[in-house]
Tab-separated table of C-alpha atoms in Angstrom:
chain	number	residue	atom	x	y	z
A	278	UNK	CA	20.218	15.725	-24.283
A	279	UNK	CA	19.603	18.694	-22.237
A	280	UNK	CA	21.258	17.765	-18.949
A	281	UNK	CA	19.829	20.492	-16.575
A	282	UNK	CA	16.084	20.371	-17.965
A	283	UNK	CA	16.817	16.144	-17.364
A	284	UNK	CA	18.202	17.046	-13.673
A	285	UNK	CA	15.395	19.443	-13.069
A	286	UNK	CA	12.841	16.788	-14.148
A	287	UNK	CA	14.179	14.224	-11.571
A	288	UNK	CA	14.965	16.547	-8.627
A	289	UNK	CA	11.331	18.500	-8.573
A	290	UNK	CA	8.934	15.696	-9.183
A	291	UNK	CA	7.592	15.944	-6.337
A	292	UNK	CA	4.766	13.803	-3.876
A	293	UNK	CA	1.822	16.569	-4.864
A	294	UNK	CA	-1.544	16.305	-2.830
A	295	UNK	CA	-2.321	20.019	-1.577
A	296	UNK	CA	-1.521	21.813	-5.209
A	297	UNK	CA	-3.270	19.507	-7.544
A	298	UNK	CA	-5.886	21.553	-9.491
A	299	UNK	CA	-9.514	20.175	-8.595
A	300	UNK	CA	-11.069	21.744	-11.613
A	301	UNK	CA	-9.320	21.537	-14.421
A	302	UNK	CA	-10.221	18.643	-16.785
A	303	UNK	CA	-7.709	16.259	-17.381
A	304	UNK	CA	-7.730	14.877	-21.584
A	305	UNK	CA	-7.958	11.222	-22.218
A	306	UNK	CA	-5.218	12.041	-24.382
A	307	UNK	CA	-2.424	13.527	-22.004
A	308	UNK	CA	-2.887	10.246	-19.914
A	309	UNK	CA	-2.768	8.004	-23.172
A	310	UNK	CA	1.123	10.023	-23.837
A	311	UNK	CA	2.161	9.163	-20.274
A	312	UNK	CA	1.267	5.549	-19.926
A	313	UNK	CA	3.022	4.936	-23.922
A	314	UNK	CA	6.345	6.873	-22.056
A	315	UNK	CA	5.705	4.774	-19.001
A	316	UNK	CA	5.415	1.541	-21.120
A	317	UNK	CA	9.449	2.124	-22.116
A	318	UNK	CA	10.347	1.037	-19.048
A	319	UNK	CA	12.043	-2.171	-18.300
A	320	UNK	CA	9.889	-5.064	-17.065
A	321	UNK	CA	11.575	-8.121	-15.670
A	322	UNK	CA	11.828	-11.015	-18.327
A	323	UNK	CA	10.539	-8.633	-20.905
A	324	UNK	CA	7.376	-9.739	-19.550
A	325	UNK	CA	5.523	-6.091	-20.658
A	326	UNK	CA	2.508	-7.530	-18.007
A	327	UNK	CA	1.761	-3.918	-16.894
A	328	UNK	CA	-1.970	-2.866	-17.159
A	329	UNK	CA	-3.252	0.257	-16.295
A	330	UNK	CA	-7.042	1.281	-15.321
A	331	UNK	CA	-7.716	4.803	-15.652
A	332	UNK	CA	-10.744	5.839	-13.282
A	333	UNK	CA	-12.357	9.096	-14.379
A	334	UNK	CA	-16.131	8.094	-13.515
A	335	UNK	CA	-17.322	10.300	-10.488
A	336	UNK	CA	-19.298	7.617	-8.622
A	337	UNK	CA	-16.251	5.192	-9.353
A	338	UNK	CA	-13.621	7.855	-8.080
A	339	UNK	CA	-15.780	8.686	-5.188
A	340	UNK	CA	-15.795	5.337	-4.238
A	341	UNK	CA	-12.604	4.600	-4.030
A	342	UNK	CA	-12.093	7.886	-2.170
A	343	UNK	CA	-13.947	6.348	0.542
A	344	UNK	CA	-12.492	2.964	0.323
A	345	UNK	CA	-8.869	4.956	0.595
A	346	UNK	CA	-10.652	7.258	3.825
A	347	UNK	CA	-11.587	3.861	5.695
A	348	UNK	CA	-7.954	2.943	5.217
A	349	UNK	CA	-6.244	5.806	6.136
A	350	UNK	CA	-7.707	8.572	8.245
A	351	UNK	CA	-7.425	7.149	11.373
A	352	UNK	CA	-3.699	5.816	10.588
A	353	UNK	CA	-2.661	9.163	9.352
A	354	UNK	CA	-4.390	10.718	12.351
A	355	UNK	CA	-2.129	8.726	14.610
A	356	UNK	CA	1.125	8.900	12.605
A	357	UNK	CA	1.068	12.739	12.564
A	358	UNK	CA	0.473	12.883	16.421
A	359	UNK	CA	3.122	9.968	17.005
A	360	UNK	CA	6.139	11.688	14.726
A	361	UNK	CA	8.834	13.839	15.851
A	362	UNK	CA	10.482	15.717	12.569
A	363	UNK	CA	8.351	18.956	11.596
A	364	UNK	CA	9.032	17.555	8.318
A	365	UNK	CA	7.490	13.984	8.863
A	366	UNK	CA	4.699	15.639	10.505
A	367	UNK	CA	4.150	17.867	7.508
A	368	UNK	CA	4.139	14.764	4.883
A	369	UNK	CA	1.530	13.098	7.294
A	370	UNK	CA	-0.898	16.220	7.369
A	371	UNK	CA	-0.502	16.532	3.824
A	372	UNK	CA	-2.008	12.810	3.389
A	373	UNK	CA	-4.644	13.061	5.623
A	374	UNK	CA	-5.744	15.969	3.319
A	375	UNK	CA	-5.910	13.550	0.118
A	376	UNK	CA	-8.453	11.771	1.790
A	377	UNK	CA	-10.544	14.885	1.844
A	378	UNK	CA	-10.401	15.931	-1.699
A	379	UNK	CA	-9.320	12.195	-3.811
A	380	UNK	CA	-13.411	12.142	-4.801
A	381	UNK	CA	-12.653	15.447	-6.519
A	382	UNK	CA	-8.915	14.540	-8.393
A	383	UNK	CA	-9.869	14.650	-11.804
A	384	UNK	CA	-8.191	10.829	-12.778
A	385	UNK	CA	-7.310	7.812	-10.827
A	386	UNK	CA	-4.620	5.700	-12.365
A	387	UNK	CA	-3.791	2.407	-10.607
A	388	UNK	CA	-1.281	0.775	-12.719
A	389	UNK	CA	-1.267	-3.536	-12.503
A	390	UNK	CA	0.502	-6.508	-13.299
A	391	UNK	CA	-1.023	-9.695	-14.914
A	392	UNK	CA	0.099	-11.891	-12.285
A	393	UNK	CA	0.007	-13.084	-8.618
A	394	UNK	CA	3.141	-11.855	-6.802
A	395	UNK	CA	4.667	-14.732	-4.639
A	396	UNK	CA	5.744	-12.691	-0.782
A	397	UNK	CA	7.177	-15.652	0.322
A	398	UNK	CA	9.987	-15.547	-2.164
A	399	UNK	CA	11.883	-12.685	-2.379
A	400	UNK	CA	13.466	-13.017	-5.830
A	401	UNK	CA	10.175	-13.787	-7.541
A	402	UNK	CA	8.721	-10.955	-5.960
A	403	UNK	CA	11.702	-8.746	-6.380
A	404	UNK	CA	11.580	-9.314	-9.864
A	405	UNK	CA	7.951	-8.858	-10.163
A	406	UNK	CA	7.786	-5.537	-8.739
A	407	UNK	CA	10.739	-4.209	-10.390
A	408	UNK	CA	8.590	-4.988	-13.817
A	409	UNK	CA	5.598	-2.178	-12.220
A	410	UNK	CA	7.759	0.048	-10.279
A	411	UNK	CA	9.899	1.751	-12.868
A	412	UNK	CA	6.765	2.188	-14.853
A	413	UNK	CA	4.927	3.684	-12.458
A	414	UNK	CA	7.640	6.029	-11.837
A	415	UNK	CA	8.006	7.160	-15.308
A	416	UNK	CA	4.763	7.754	-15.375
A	417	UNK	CA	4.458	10.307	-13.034
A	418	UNK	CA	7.898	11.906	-14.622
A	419	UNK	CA	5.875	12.344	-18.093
A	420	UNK	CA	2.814	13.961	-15.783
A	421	UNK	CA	5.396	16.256	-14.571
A	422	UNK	CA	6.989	16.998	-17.794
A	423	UNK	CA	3.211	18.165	-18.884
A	424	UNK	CA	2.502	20.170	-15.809
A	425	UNK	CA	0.486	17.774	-14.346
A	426	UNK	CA	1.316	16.114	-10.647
A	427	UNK	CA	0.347	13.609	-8.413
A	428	UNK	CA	1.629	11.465	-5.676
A	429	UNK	CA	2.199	7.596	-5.181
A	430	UNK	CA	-0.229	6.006	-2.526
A	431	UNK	CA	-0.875	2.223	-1.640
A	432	UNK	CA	-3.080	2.876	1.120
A	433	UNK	CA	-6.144	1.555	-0.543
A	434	UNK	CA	-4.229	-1.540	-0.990
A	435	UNK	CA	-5.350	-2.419	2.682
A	436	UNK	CA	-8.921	-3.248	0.702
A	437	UNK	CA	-7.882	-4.214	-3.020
A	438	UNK	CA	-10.269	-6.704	-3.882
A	439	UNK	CA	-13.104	-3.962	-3.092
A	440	UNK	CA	-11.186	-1.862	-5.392
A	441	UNK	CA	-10.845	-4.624	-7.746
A	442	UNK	CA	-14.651	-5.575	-7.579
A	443	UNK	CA	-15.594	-1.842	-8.502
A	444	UNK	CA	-13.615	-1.612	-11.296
A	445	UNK	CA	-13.861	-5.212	-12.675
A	446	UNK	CA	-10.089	-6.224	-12.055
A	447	UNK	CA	-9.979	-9.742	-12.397
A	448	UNK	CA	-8.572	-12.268	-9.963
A	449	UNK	CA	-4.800	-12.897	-10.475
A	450	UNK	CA	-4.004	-9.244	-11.396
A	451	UNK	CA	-2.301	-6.892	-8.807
A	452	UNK	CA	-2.696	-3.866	-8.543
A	453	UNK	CA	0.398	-1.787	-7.110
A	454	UNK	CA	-0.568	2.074	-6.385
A	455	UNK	CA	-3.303	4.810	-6.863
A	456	UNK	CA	-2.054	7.981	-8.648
A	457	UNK	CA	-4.639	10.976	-8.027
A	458	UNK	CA	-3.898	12.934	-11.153
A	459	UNK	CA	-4.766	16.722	-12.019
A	460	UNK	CA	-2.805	19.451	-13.167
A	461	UNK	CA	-0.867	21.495	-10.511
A	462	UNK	CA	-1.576	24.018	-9.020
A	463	UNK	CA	1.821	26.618	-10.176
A	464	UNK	CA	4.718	24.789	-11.587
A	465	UNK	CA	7.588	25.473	-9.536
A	466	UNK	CA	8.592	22.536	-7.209
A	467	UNK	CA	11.604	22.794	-4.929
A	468	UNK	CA	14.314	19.423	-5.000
A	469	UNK	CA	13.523	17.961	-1.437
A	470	UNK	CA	15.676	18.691	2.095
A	471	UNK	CA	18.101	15.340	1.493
A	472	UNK	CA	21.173	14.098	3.682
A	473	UNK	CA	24.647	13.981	1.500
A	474	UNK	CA	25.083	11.223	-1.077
A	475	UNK	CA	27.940	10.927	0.494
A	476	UNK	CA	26.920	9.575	3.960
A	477	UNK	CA	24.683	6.991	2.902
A	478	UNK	CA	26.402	5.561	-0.003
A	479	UNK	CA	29.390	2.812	0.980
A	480	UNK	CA	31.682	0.985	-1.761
A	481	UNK	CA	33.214	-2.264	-2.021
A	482	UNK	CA	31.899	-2.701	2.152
A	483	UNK	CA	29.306	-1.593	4.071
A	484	UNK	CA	30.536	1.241	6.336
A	485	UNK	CA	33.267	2.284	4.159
A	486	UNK	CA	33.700	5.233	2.725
């Protein structure tokens, strides 16, 4: 195994929004390779109840843009003005741009599970997300891999059972991000400004170093 290209793929996979390529087609295909990586992933239980709906239909995609826009412009609007850190402030005007161009993003993935998640109990749901989580992660590692990028969102969560209407996502299924995917825009992606491993990681007691 080729350690560095490995380290490169995990340290420059990046949140993209501004650099995804509006115009390029994206293949049924490349999608189909991604979500059979993404399906190696552990699932809790060995359960393997992730489902994925891939939204390339331009009326469908539009409306889901707007759903997302309902959710988030004003929010965004306000978090931007409220933070402090240039680079918070940057992440927040980057989002509010999504919901200017997610109509246009090529593909919409939202990956699902096949079951109700139960908030009130922490293990159960724990466990549940932890079966859709490493997935969806993977995922967007084999996009990367391909030169394609795109950025996890749960904003349109706020409304899911619109969402769920459009697309005909049955009751009992939920549905646990939108990826916007699209090829980037240039390939190069910087590793992310990060405090030290070292001063946020404690063993055998919290606080000790």
């Amino acid at each position: 195994m080729d350690i560095a290209s490995v380290d490169e793929l995990l340290t420059t996979t990046r949140a993209v929004r501004k650099r995804l390529d509006l115009t390029r087609p994206v293949s049924r295909e490349v999608i189909m390779e991604c979500i059979r990586l993404a399906m190696q992933a552990p699932t809790s239980q060995n359960a393997q109840d992730w489902r994925w709906v891939v939204v390339t239909d331009p009326g469908k995609r539009a409306a889901i843009a707007e759903i997302y826009r309902s959710v988030g412009a004003e929010y965004l609007v306000r978090a931007e003005a409220n933070a402090t850190d240039p680079q918070t402030q940057r992440v927040y005007r980057s989002a509010l741009s999504l919901t200017d161009t997610l109509a246009k993003v090529p593909v919409h993935v939202i990956p699902c599970l096949l079951q109700s998640i139960d908030e009130t109990n922490r293990l159960v749901a724990a466990s549940a997300w932890a079966s859709i989580i490493p997935a969806g992660w993977s995922f967007q590692l084999a996009l990367r891999s391909r030169g394609l990028g795109s950025v996890w969102t749960t904003m349109h969560l706020a409304k899911e059972r619109e969402v769920a209407e459009l697309l005909g996502i049955p009751a009992g299924v939920t549905q646990a991000a939108l990826f916007p995917v699209a090829y980037t825009i240039g390939t190069e992606f910087r590793p992310a400004a990060r405090p030290p491993a070292e001063s946020i990681t404690f063993f055998d007691k919290w606080g000790d170093d």
